[in-house]
Short mmCIF file of C-alpha atoms in Angstrom, two decimals:
data_model
loop_
_atom_site.label_atom_id
_atom_site.label_comp_id
_atom_site.label_asym_id
_atom_site.label_seq_id
_atom_site.Cartn_x
_atom_site.Cartn_y
_atom_site.Cartn_z
CA MET A 149 94.48 80.28 52.60
CA ALA A 150 95.21 79.27 49.08
CA PRO A 151 98.81 78.57 48.25
CA ILE A 152 100.28 81.31 46.36
CA PRO A 153 99.66 80.68 42.91
CA ASP A 154 102.80 79.42 40.51
CA GLY A 155 103.75 81.17 37.20
CA PHE A 156 104.96 84.50 37.83
CA THR A 157 106.89 86.31 35.23
CA TYR A 158 110.06 88.07 36.23
CA GLY A 159 108.08 91.41 35.46
CA GLN A 160 105.36 90.45 37.64
CA TRP A 161 107.22 89.36 40.62
CA SER A 162 109.67 92.16 40.41
CA LEU A 163 106.66 94.80 40.32
CA VAL A 164 105.14 93.51 43.52
CA TYR A 165 108.92 93.41 45.03
CA ASN A 166 109.48 97.24 43.90
CA SER A 167 105.99 98.03 45.25
CA LEU A 168 106.33 96.44 48.66
CA SER A 169 110.08 98.40 48.86
CA PHE A 170 108.18 101.58 47.91
CA GLY A 171 105.87 101.01 50.64
CA ILE A 172 108.75 100.62 53.24
CA ALA A 173 110.65 103.89 51.95
CA GLY A 174 106.97 105.90 51.45
CA MET A 175 105.83 104.71 55.19
CA GLY A 176 109.07 104.93 56.63
CA CYS A 177 110.05 108.60 55.67
CA ALA A 178 106.39 109.86 56.47
CA THR A 179 107.01 108.43 59.82
CA ILE A 180 110.11 110.75 60.49
CA PHE A 181 108.76 113.79 58.86
CA PHE A 182 105.50 113.66 61.23
CA TRP A 183 107.53 113.06 64.46
CA LEU A 184 110.05 115.63 63.38
CA GLN A 185 107.43 118.28 62.94
CA LEU A 186 106.03 117.52 66.52
CA PRO A 187 107.86 120.88 68.00
CA ASN A 188 106.36 122.95 65.18
CA VAL A 189 102.55 122.51 65.84
CA SER A 190 101.24 123.85 69.18
CA LYS A 191 100.69 121.33 72.02
CA SER A 192 96.85 120.94 71.22
CA TYR A 193 97.93 119.13 67.97
CA ARG A 194 100.87 116.80 69.12
CA THR A 195 98.59 113.95 70.09
CA ALA A 196 97.15 114.05 66.40
CA LEU A 197 100.46 114.42 64.78
CA THR A 198 102.08 111.63 66.92
CA ILE A 199 99.22 109.03 65.91
CA THR A 200 100.02 110.13 62.21
CA GLY A 201 103.29 108.84 62.79
CA LEU A 202 102.30 105.89 64.51
CA VAL A 203 100.01 104.66 61.89
CA THR A 204 102.94 105.00 59.13
CA ALA A 205 105.36 103.58 61.66
CA ILE A 206 103.15 100.18 61.97
CA ALA A 207 102.80 100.19 58.29
CA THR A 208 106.69 100.41 57.90
CA TYR A 209 107.06 97.28 60.13
CA HIS A 210 104.28 95.50 58.43
CA TYR A 211 105.70 96.45 54.67
CA VAL A 212 109.28 95.13 55.82
CA ARG A 213 107.44 91.73 57.06
CA ILE A 214 105.51 91.38 53.93
CA PHE A 215 108.33 92.23 51.51
CA ASN A 216 110.67 89.68 53.44
CA SER A 217 107.70 87.10 52.96
CA TRP A 218 107.46 87.84 49.37
CA VAL A 219 111.17 87.27 48.53
CA ASP A 220 111.61 83.98 50.87
CA ALA A 221 108.50 82.25 49.32
CA PHE A 222 110.18 82.55 45.71
CA LYS A 223 113.68 81.47 43.98
CA VAL A 224 114.62 83.92 41.17
CA VAL A 225 117.71 82.99 39.09
CA ASN A 226 118.48 82.85 35.70
CA VAL A 227 120.65 80.26 34.07
CA ASN A 228 123.47 80.84 31.25
CA GLY A 229 122.57 84.72 30.84
CA GLY A 230 118.86 83.53 29.93
CA ASP A 231 115.66 85.17 31.10
CA TYR A 232 114.99 85.03 34.91
CA THR A 233 112.95 82.42 36.12
CA VAL A 234 110.69 82.60 39.02
CA THR A 235 109.69 79.61 40.98
CA LEU A 236 107.91 78.79 44.13
CA LEU A 237 110.16 77.58 47.03
CA GLY A 238 106.88 76.07 49.01
CA ALA A 239 107.14 78.35 52.07
CA PRO A 240 104.05 80.37 52.49
CA PHE A 241 103.50 84.13 51.43
CA ASN A 242 101.82 85.67 54.69
CA ASP A 243 99.34 88.34 53.10
CA ALA A 244 97.55 88.24 56.61
CA TYR A 245 99.85 91.04 57.55
CA ARG A 246 98.01 93.33 56.05
CA TYR A 247 94.86 92.69 57.78
CA VAL A 248 96.77 92.82 61.25
CA ASP A 249 98.07 96.23 60.33
CA TRP A 250 94.58 97.36 59.28
CA LEU A 251 93.39 96.30 62.55
CA LEU A 252 95.62 98.68 64.25
CA THR A 253 96.09 101.66 61.82
CA VAL A 254 92.52 101.78 60.54
CA PRO A 255 90.90 103.03 63.98
CA LEU A 256 94.25 105.22 64.54
CA LEU A 257 93.83 106.68 61.01
CA LEU A 258 90.13 107.88 62.06
CA ILE A 259 91.18 109.11 65.31
CA GLU A 260 94.01 111.47 64.12
CA LEU A 261 91.38 112.98 62.02
CA ILE A 262 89.01 113.52 64.86
CA LEU A 263 92.02 114.71 67.00
CA VAL A 264 93.18 117.38 64.64
CA MET A 265 89.56 118.96 64.41
CA LYS A 266 90.04 119.65 67.94
CA LEU A 267 86.16 119.10 68.94
CA PRO A 268 84.51 119.51 72.48
CA LYS A 269 86.07 116.69 74.71
CA ALA A 270 82.77 114.66 74.61
CA GLU A 271 82.22 114.77 70.96
CA THR A 272 85.84 113.66 70.32
CA VAL A 273 85.44 110.68 72.78
CA LYS A 274 82.20 109.46 71.33
CA LEU A 275 83.39 109.97 67.68
CA SER A 276 86.75 108.28 68.49
CA TRP A 277 84.78 105.46 70.08
CA ASN A 278 82.02 104.81 67.46
CA LEU A 279 84.39 105.16 64.18
CA GLY A 280 87.40 103.17 65.79
CA VAL A 281 85.05 100.26 66.90
CA ALA A 282 83.10 100.44 63.54
CA SER A 283 86.60 100.33 61.33
CA ALA A 284 87.93 97.41 63.41
CA VAL A 285 84.69 95.49 63.01
CA MET A 286 85.28 96.34 59.51
CA VAL A 287 88.57 94.83 59.16
CA ALA A 288 87.82 91.89 61.05
CA LEU A 289 84.81 91.10 58.80
CA GLY A 290 86.93 91.20 55.65
CA TYR A 291 89.22 88.60 56.82
CA PRO A 292 87.48 85.44 56.80
CA GLY A 293 86.66 86.24 53.23
CA GLU A 294 90.07 87.07 52.12
CA ILE A 295 91.27 83.46 53.21
CA GLN A 296 88.36 81.93 51.28
CA ASP A 297 88.56 80.15 47.81
CA ASP A 298 84.67 79.85 47.78
CA LEU A 299 83.70 82.87 45.82
CA LEU A 300 80.32 82.71 47.25
CA VAL A 301 81.54 83.06 50.72
CA ARG A 302 84.13 85.60 49.77
CA TRP A 303 81.35 87.75 48.41
CA PHE A 304 79.19 87.23 51.59
CA TRP A 305 82.18 88.52 54.08
CA TRP A 306 82.82 91.40 51.51
CA ALA A 307 79.14 92.44 52.02
CA MET A 308 79.27 92.02 55.73
CA ALA A 309 82.31 94.21 56.09
CA MET A 310 81.02 96.86 53.73
CA ILE A 311 78.00 97.45 56.62
CA PRO A 312 80.45 99.19 59.29
CA PHE A 313 82.58 100.70 56.18
CA TYR A 314 79.14 102.45 54.89
CA TYR A 315 78.49 103.55 58.54
CA VAL A 316 82.25 104.95 58.86
CA VAL A 317 81.92 106.78 55.41
CA VAL A 318 78.56 108.21 56.00
CA THR A 319 79.82 109.75 59.52
CA LEU A 320 82.82 110.81 57.54
CA VAL A 321 80.66 112.67 54.84
CA ASN A 322 77.64 113.79 56.93
CA GLY A 323 78.43 113.81 60.63
CA LEU A 324 81.72 115.63 60.41
CA SER A 325 80.32 118.31 58.21
CA ASP A 326 78.80 120.34 61.21
CA ALA A 327 82.44 120.25 62.88
CA THR A 328 84.08 121.08 59.51
CA ALA A 329 82.41 124.22 59.45
CA LYS A 330 83.52 125.25 62.70
CA GLN A 331 87.36 124.79 61.59
CA PRO A 332 89.15 128.11 61.07
CA ASP A 333 88.98 129.40 57.48
CA SER A 334 92.51 128.75 56.42
CA VAL A 335 92.15 125.03 57.06
CA LYS A 336 88.45 124.40 55.93
CA SER A 337 89.37 123.19 52.82
CA LEU A 338 92.04 120.98 53.98
CA VAL A 339 89.95 119.09 56.51
CA VAL A 340 87.30 118.84 53.39
CA THR A 341 89.89 117.22 51.44
CA ALA A 342 91.29 114.94 54.08
CA ARG A 343 87.73 113.49 54.84
CA TYR A 344 87.02 112.88 51.10
CA LEU A 345 90.57 111.44 50.63
CA THR A 346 89.47 109.07 53.42
CA VAL A 347 86.34 107.93 51.75
CA ILE A 348 88.30 107.93 48.14
CA SER A 349 91.38 106.11 49.32
CA TRP A 350 89.11 103.60 51.40
CA LEU A 351 86.82 102.67 48.41
CA THR A 352 89.95 101.46 46.73
CA TYR A 353 90.33 98.70 49.14
CA PRO A 354 86.52 96.72 48.58
CA GLY A 355 87.53 97.37 44.95
CA VAL A 356 91.03 95.27 45.23
CA TYR A 357 89.23 93.05 47.48
CA ILE A 358 86.80 92.31 44.65
CA ILE A 359 89.79 91.41 42.16
CA LYS A 360 89.95 87.83 43.47
CA SER A 361 86.25 87.76 44.36
CA MET A 362 85.49 88.25 40.36
CA GLY A 363 87.15 84.81 40.04
CA LEU A 364 90.50 86.28 38.67
CA ALA A 365 92.94 83.85 40.18
CA GLY A 366 96.67 82.95 39.80
CA ASN A 367 99.29 85.38 39.32
CA ILE A 368 97.78 88.20 37.74
CA ALA A 369 95.32 88.46 40.29
CA THR A 370 97.93 88.40 43.03
CA THR A 371 100.09 91.07 41.29
CA TYR A 372 97.26 93.43 40.86
CA GLU A 373 96.30 92.82 44.45
CA GLN A 374 99.70 93.53 45.97
CA VAL A 375 100.27 96.59 43.72
CA GLY A 376 96.81 97.78 44.59
CA TYR A 377 97.05 97.56 48.27
CA SER A 378 100.43 98.95 48.22
CA VAL A 379 99.29 102.22 46.53
CA ALA A 380 96.09 102.60 48.35
CA ASP A 381 97.97 101.98 51.80
CA VAL A 382 100.43 104.82 50.49
CA VAL A 383 97.81 107.11 50.03
CA ALA A 384 95.33 106.61 53.22
CA LYS A 385 98.36 106.64 55.30
CA ALA A 386 101.35 108.76 54.40
CA VAL A 387 99.54 111.25 51.83
CA PHE A 388 96.66 111.50 54.07
CA GLY A 389 99.00 111.90 56.94
CA VAL A 390 100.53 115.00 55.28
CA LEU A 391 97.19 116.33 55.15
CA ILE A 392 96.83 116.18 58.81
CA TRP A 393 100.09 117.76 59.49
CA ALA A 394 99.05 120.66 57.17
CA ILE A 395 95.97 121.16 59.28
CA ALA A 396 97.70 120.98 62.59
CA ALA A 397 100.30 123.63 61.28
CA GLY A 398 97.87 125.80 59.91
CA LYS A 399 95.77 125.79 62.80
CA SER A 400 98.74 126.12 65.28
CA ASP A 401 99.89 129.29 63.25
CA GLU A 402 96.18 130.67 63.57
CA GLU A 403 95.91 130.12 67.30
CA GLU A 404 99.54 131.79 67.64
CA LYS A 405 98.38 134.81 65.92
CA ASN A 406 95.11 134.98 68.07
CA GLY A 407 97.45 134.69 71.17
CA LEU A 408 96.33 131.44 72.21
CA LEU A 409 99.56 129.87 72.46
CA GLY A 410 99.66 125.82 72.92
CA MET B 173 108.57 71.38 79.84
CA ALA B 174 106.48 69.18 77.52
CA PRO B 175 107.69 69.44 74.10
CA ILE B 176 105.48 71.67 71.68
CA PRO B 177 102.68 69.15 70.40
CA ASP B 178 102.50 67.99 66.82
CA GLY B 179 99.84 68.37 64.20
CA PHE B 180 98.98 72.21 63.73
CA THR B 181 97.25 72.95 60.69
CA TYR B 182 98.55 75.89 58.50
CA GLY B 183 95.23 77.89 60.11
CA GLN B 184 96.34 77.48 63.58
CA TRP B 185 100.14 77.85 62.83
CA SER B 186 99.54 81.40 61.19
CA LEU B 187 96.73 82.40 63.78
CA VAL B 188 99.45 82.01 66.44
CA TYR B 189 102.23 83.74 64.08
CA ASN B 190 100.00 86.59 63.10
CA SER B 191 99.00 87.09 66.80
CA LEU B 192 102.57 87.01 68.12
CA SER B 193 103.31 89.83 65.05
CA PHE B 194 100.45 91.88 66.35
CA GLY B 195 102.03 91.74 69.74
CA ILE B 196 105.25 93.27 68.21
CA ALA B 197 103.36 95.61 66.53
CA GLY B 198 100.95 96.66 69.15
CA MET B 199 103.57 97.00 72.05
CA GLY B 200 106.00 98.58 69.86
CA CYS B 201 103.78 101.47 68.70
CA ALA B 202 102.37 101.80 72.19
CA THR B 203 105.98 102.46 73.56
CA ILE B 204 106.64 105.15 70.82
CA PHE B 205 103.54 106.89 71.71
CA PHE B 206 103.90 107.03 75.53
CA TRP B 207 107.77 108.05 75.36
CA LEU B 208 107.00 110.91 72.60
CA GLN B 209 104.10 112.08 74.90
CA LEU B 210 106.47 112.87 78.02
CA PRO B 211 106.91 116.37 77.07
CA ASN B 212 103.18 116.99 76.95
CA VAL B 213 102.76 116.13 80.53
CA SER B 214 104.05 117.73 83.70
CA LYS B 215 106.92 116.55 85.36
CA SER B 216 105.28 114.86 88.40
CA TYR B 217 103.77 112.32 85.78
CA ARG B 218 107.05 111.83 83.62
CA THR B 219 108.20 109.05 85.55
CA ALA B 220 104.55 107.17 85.43
CA LEU B 221 104.62 107.52 81.69
CA THR B 222 108.45 106.56 81.11
CA ILE B 223 107.43 103.22 82.91
CA THR B 224 104.35 102.81 80.95
CA GLY B 225 106.77 103.03 77.69
CA LEU B 226 109.13 100.53 79.72
CA VAL B 227 106.27 97.78 80.27
CA THR B 228 105.60 98.04 76.55
CA ALA B 229 109.07 97.89 75.54
CA ILE B 230 110.04 95.01 77.35
CA ALA B 231 106.94 92.94 76.04
CA THR B 232 107.95 94.25 72.29
CA TYR B 233 111.45 92.34 73.04
CA HIS B 234 109.82 89.41 74.35
CA TYR B 235 107.40 89.00 71.32
CA VAL B 236 110.28 89.59 69.20
CA ARG B 237 111.69 86.53 70.83
CA ILE B 238 108.44 84.25 71.01
CA PHE B 239 107.94 85.07 67.42
CA ASN B 240 111.27 84.11 66.47
CA SER B 241 111.17 80.95 68.36
CA TRP B 242 107.71 79.96 66.97
CA VAL B 243 108.91 80.29 63.51
CA ASP B 244 112.23 78.50 64.09
CA ALA B 245 110.33 75.28 65.86
CA PHE B 246 108.62 74.70 62.64
CA LYS B 247 108.86 74.07 58.95
CA VAL B 248 105.98 75.10 56.76
CA VAL B 249 105.93 74.16 52.98
CA ASN B 250 103.44 73.25 50.14
CA VAL B 251 104.29 70.73 47.92
CA ASN B 252 102.82 71.01 43.98
CA GLY B 253 100.56 73.94 45.04
CA GLY B 254 98.41 71.77 47.94
CA ASP B 255 97.71 72.88 51.42
CA TYR B 256 100.64 73.97 53.12
CA THR B 257 101.79 71.41 55.88
CA VAL B 258 103.34 72.20 59.18
CA THR B 259 105.82 69.93 60.93
CA LEU B 260 108.00 70.30 63.78
CA LEU B 261 111.65 70.81 63.39
CA GLY B 262 112.42 69.64 66.88
CA ALA B 263 113.70 72.87 68.06
CA PRO B 264 112.12 74.27 71.21
CA PHE B 265 109.52 76.91 71.18
CA ASN B 266 110.47 78.75 74.47
CA ASP B 267 107.21 79.92 76.05
CA ALA B 268 109.21 80.81 79.42
CA TYR B 269 109.75 84.31 77.67
CA ARG B 270 106.42 85.19 78.91
CA TYR B 271 107.13 84.34 82.57
CA VAL B 272 110.27 86.59 82.28
CA ASP B 273 108.20 89.28 80.69
CA TRP B 274 105.81 89.26 83.50
CA LEU B 275 108.19 89.02 86.22
CA LEU B 276 109.74 92.23 84.99
CA THR B 277 106.48 94.21 83.74
CA VAL B 278 103.71 93.16 86.09
CA PRO B 279 105.29 95.06 89.07
CA LEU B 280 106.00 97.76 86.95
CA LEU B 281 102.45 97.82 85.78
CA LEU B 282 101.22 98.27 88.99
CA ILE B 283 104.15 101.09 90.00
CA GLU B 284 102.79 102.96 87.15
CA LEU B 285 99.21 103.05 88.19
CA ILE B 286 100.63 104.12 91.78
CA LEU B 287 102.58 106.83 90.55
CA VAL B 288 99.91 108.38 88.18
CA MET B 289 97.61 108.74 91.03
CA LYS B 290 100.37 110.88 93.01
CA LEU B 291 99.78 109.93 96.49
CA PRO B 292 101.65 111.09 99.43
CA LYS B 293 105.12 109.88 99.28
CA ALA B 294 104.94 107.26 102.09
CA GLU B 295 101.89 105.85 100.55
CA THR B 296 103.65 105.68 97.15
CA VAL B 297 106.43 103.80 98.77
CA LYS B 298 104.50 101.53 100.72
CA LEU B 299 102.13 100.32 97.98
CA SER B 300 104.73 100.06 95.35
CA TRP B 301 106.81 97.66 97.61
CA ASN B 302 103.47 95.90 98.50
CA LEU B 303 102.00 95.26 95.04
CA GLY B 304 105.18 94.91 93.36
CA VAL B 305 106.75 92.23 95.44
CA ALA B 306 103.06 90.43 95.74
CA SER B 307 102.73 90.42 91.89
CA ALA B 308 106.29 89.20 91.33
CA VAL B 309 105.70 86.45 93.73
CA MET B 310 102.43 85.72 91.77
CA VAL B 311 104.19 85.29 88.63
CA ALA B 312 107.13 83.21 90.20
CA LEU B 313 104.48 80.62 91.63
CA GLY B 314 102.69 80.41 88.26
CA TYR B 315 105.57 79.23 86.29
CA PRO B 316 106.35 75.71 88.05
CA GLY B 317 103.05 74.97 87.17
CA GLU B 318 103.12 76.14 83.60
CA ILE B 319 105.93 73.64 82.81
CA GLN B 320 104.13 70.88 84.32
CA ASP B 321 102.45 68.19 82.54
CA ASP B 322 101.11 66.56 85.82
CA LEU B 323 97.52 68.12 86.02
CA LEU B 324 97.17 68.06 89.63
CA VAL B 325 100.52 69.55 90.16
CA ARG B 326 99.48 72.39 87.74
CA TRP B 327 96.38 73.01 89.75
CA PHE B 328 98.35 73.10 92.86
CA TRP B 329 100.76 76.11 91.53
CA TRP B 330 97.82 77.86 89.91
CA ALA B 331 96.01 77.89 93.50
CA MET B 332 99.30 78.93 95.17
CA ALA B 333 99.81 82.07 92.54
CA MET B 334 95.96 82.94 93.18
CA ILE B 335 96.97 83.96 96.84
CA PRO B 336 99.46 86.85 95.89
CA PHE B 337 96.63 87.45 92.85
CA TYR B 338 93.78 87.83 95.26
CA TYR B 339 95.95 90.18 97.39
CA VAL B 340 96.64 92.59 94.54
CA VAL B 341 92.97 92.53 93.24
CA VAL B 342 91.87 93.09 96.54
CA THR B 343 94.27 96.11 97.07
CA LEU B 344 93.07 97.52 93.57
CA VAL B 345 89.60 97.15 94.45
CA ASN B 346 89.28 98.45 97.74
CA GLY B 347 92.68 99.69 99.09
CA LEU B 348 92.84 102.14 96.30
CA SER B 349 89.28 103.39 96.62
CA ASP B 350 90.22 106.16 98.92
CA ALA B 351 92.86 107.29 96.89
CA THR B 352 90.66 107.72 93.89
CA ALA B 353 88.02 109.60 95.87
CA LYS B 354 91.00 112.43 95.94
CA GLN B 355 91.79 112.46 92.33
CA PRO B 356 90.45 115.52 90.28
CA ASP B 357 87.01 115.16 88.83
CA SER B 358 88.06 114.90 85.35
CA VAL B 359 90.10 111.90 85.45
CA LYS B 360 88.34 110.27 88.54
CA SER B 361 86.23 107.93 85.89
CA LEU B 362 89.47 107.14 84.19
CA VAL B 363 91.38 105.73 87.28
CA VAL B 364 88.30 103.72 88.08
CA THR B 365 88.64 102.19 84.43
CA ALA B 366 92.15 101.66 84.85
CA ARG B 367 91.86 99.83 88.19
CA TYR B 368 88.85 97.65 86.69
CA LEU B 369 90.69 97.27 83.50
CA THR B 370 93.52 95.71 85.63
CA VAL B 371 91.49 93.50 87.46
CA ILE B 372 89.79 92.32 84.16
CA SER B 373 92.67 91.99 81.91
CA TRP B 374 94.46 89.94 84.78
CA LEU B 375 91.62 87.39 85.44
CA THR B 376 92.22 86.40 81.53
CA TYR B 377 95.49 85.00 82.81
CA PRO B 378 94.47 82.42 85.20
CA GLY B 379 91.67 81.67 82.53
CA VAL B 380 94.30 81.05 79.73
CA TYR B 381 96.27 78.98 82.26
CA ILE B 382 93.36 76.82 83.00
CA ILE B 383 93.21 75.95 79.42
CA LYS B 384 95.98 73.31 79.88
CA SER B 385 94.90 72.38 83.16
CA MET B 386 91.53 70.93 82.23
CA GLY B 387 93.57 68.52 80.43
CA LEU B 388 92.97 70.13 76.94
CA ALA B 389 96.19 69.41 74.92
CA GLY B 390 98.11 69.45 71.96
CA ASN B 391 97.75 71.98 69.15
CA ILE B 392 94.25 73.37 69.88
CA ALA B 393 94.92 74.21 73.44
CA THR B 394 98.61 75.70 72.46
CA THR B 395 96.84 77.84 69.71
CA TYR B 396 94.34 79.06 72.23
CA GLU B 397 96.78 80.04 74.90
CA GLN B 398 98.96 81.84 72.70
CA VAL B 399 96.35 83.67 71.16
CA GLY B 400 94.77 84.49 74.59
CA TYR B 401 98.09 85.58 76.30
CA SER B 402 98.78 87.79 73.29
CA VAL B 403 95.48 89.38 73.52
CA ALA B 404 95.50 89.72 77.41
CA ASP B 405 98.96 91.39 77.32
CA VAL B 406 98.13 94.06 74.55
CA VAL B 407 95.11 95.19 76.69
CA ALA B 408 96.90 94.78 80.12
CA LYS B 409 99.92 96.67 78.85
CA ALA B 410 99.25 98.98 75.88
CA VAL B 411 95.43 99.71 76.45
CA PHE B 412 96.02 100.17 80.09
CA GLY B 413 99.00 102.32 79.21
CA VAL B 414 97.06 104.54 77.08
CA LEU B 415 94.62 104.97 80.30
CA ILE B 416 97.57 105.86 82.23
CA TRP B 417 98.86 108.46 79.54
CA ALA B 418 95.05 110.01 79.75
CA ILE B 419 95.20 110.39 83.21
CA ALA B 420 98.30 111.83 83.44
CA ALA B 421 97.73 113.94 80.49
CA GLY B 422 94.39 115.18 82.44
CA LYS B 423 95.79 115.62 85.44
CA SER B 424 98.84 117.95 84.12
CA ASP B 425 96.01 120.11 82.30
CA GLU B 426 94.49 120.48 85.34
CA GLU B 427 97.54 121.41 87.41
CA GLU B 428 98.50 123.95 84.56
CA LYS B 429 95.07 125.76 85.01
CA ASN B 430 95.44 125.88 88.72
CA GLY B 431 99.00 127.38 88.25
CA LEU B 432 100.74 124.44 89.42
CA LEU B 433 102.98 124.17 86.85
CA GLY B 434 105.14 120.99 87.09
#
């Protein structure tokens, strides 16, 4: 993997620093929210909500690691009251944490969406396997490109990862539309929103990936990349999780009204 | 024990580093999942599910230790923007954590499988003792070989450990098949999967052990060994645990339907 570039301004460095800290706070508080809500949804939705919290818990762990790795890679000081200078210490900034995180969280994210829909058991198992495996393969195919400096090889792996990505997106948009039609009216629009939020927030990842593939290098590319991934992660995990919770809570109320106590 | 070899590339070093971090995240989130699911299974299966979480909790602790030991053994820097160089600091990398972990977790793993089957009490006690002791002896016999550089002595202890290993595998495959036949239909295939996942994931351990016995030495063998054990551990503990949870949840639903509330 290419060493981290030199020449960060204090503004760029602290923008990444604060984005990563935002990731820790956002993911951490989302986790606590989801788990504290567990007794408020009926039993059928507790597994979905537990997994929603797991996704943000795993992300919290990784944001702490990425933050520490970022801090440990630099020396930031000012001398005689002048501007802060940011210099590399030579230690690696381990960005691979993101891929390890996605390998675990992306299949779980899709499974929480499938579970909250409460489809027939066979369909739940089939969709969970198909989407879970496809999304893990997608993340695994992105990694060899991420650690490449050769732009052509980088584009090759990007294109490979886009194949399972396309499959997941098409399944979410088309395959789940029948299932969505069967959801109670009160949550139908939330389910539609959750599916499209997945698609839209996911589209930002190949976009951020492309930043470096375009040949944009150095500290500006790294700053965009880190801030971009952090924002995309909070949307795809914490904001998406709030939708999952709202669907679970809405469906629990509906079932309670109909006397189907969980 | 042989000191850790020199000559790791940054790619090899960080592959081990990220595998160990993957172990922490995977085992840690599995633990939380199992324990949060406790209220959702009937009382009869809560001990099995508690132990399932204990196994991954013990593993989380050891993966934190192994990760820190790995990090502390090396100095990783780059100079003037060149590639990262990985040099030994002289501190030991304590791989024995794995054996301490297995000594605790492997008997517990087998006990969680026996408990979730809910056999008659006498059979549960007998199987737990037999499989628990045999698997602890297996781990204890593997250790003297692991710390050997003499390949012949290494093979000797490998063969010794294979005796209790063989006993456990045969008991899982044959001895438990009567008990499996008595499980409710809805979970029968899950129980079969759990038994075979144990056998298959366990077979990877003597395989990884053999890497060094084949005379493959140095940084490549260590890289394969660490990544191999990490993947095998996550499958044998966390993925296996998900199956145990699914069996416990399925049987709880079954009992609830039949009015046998736990």
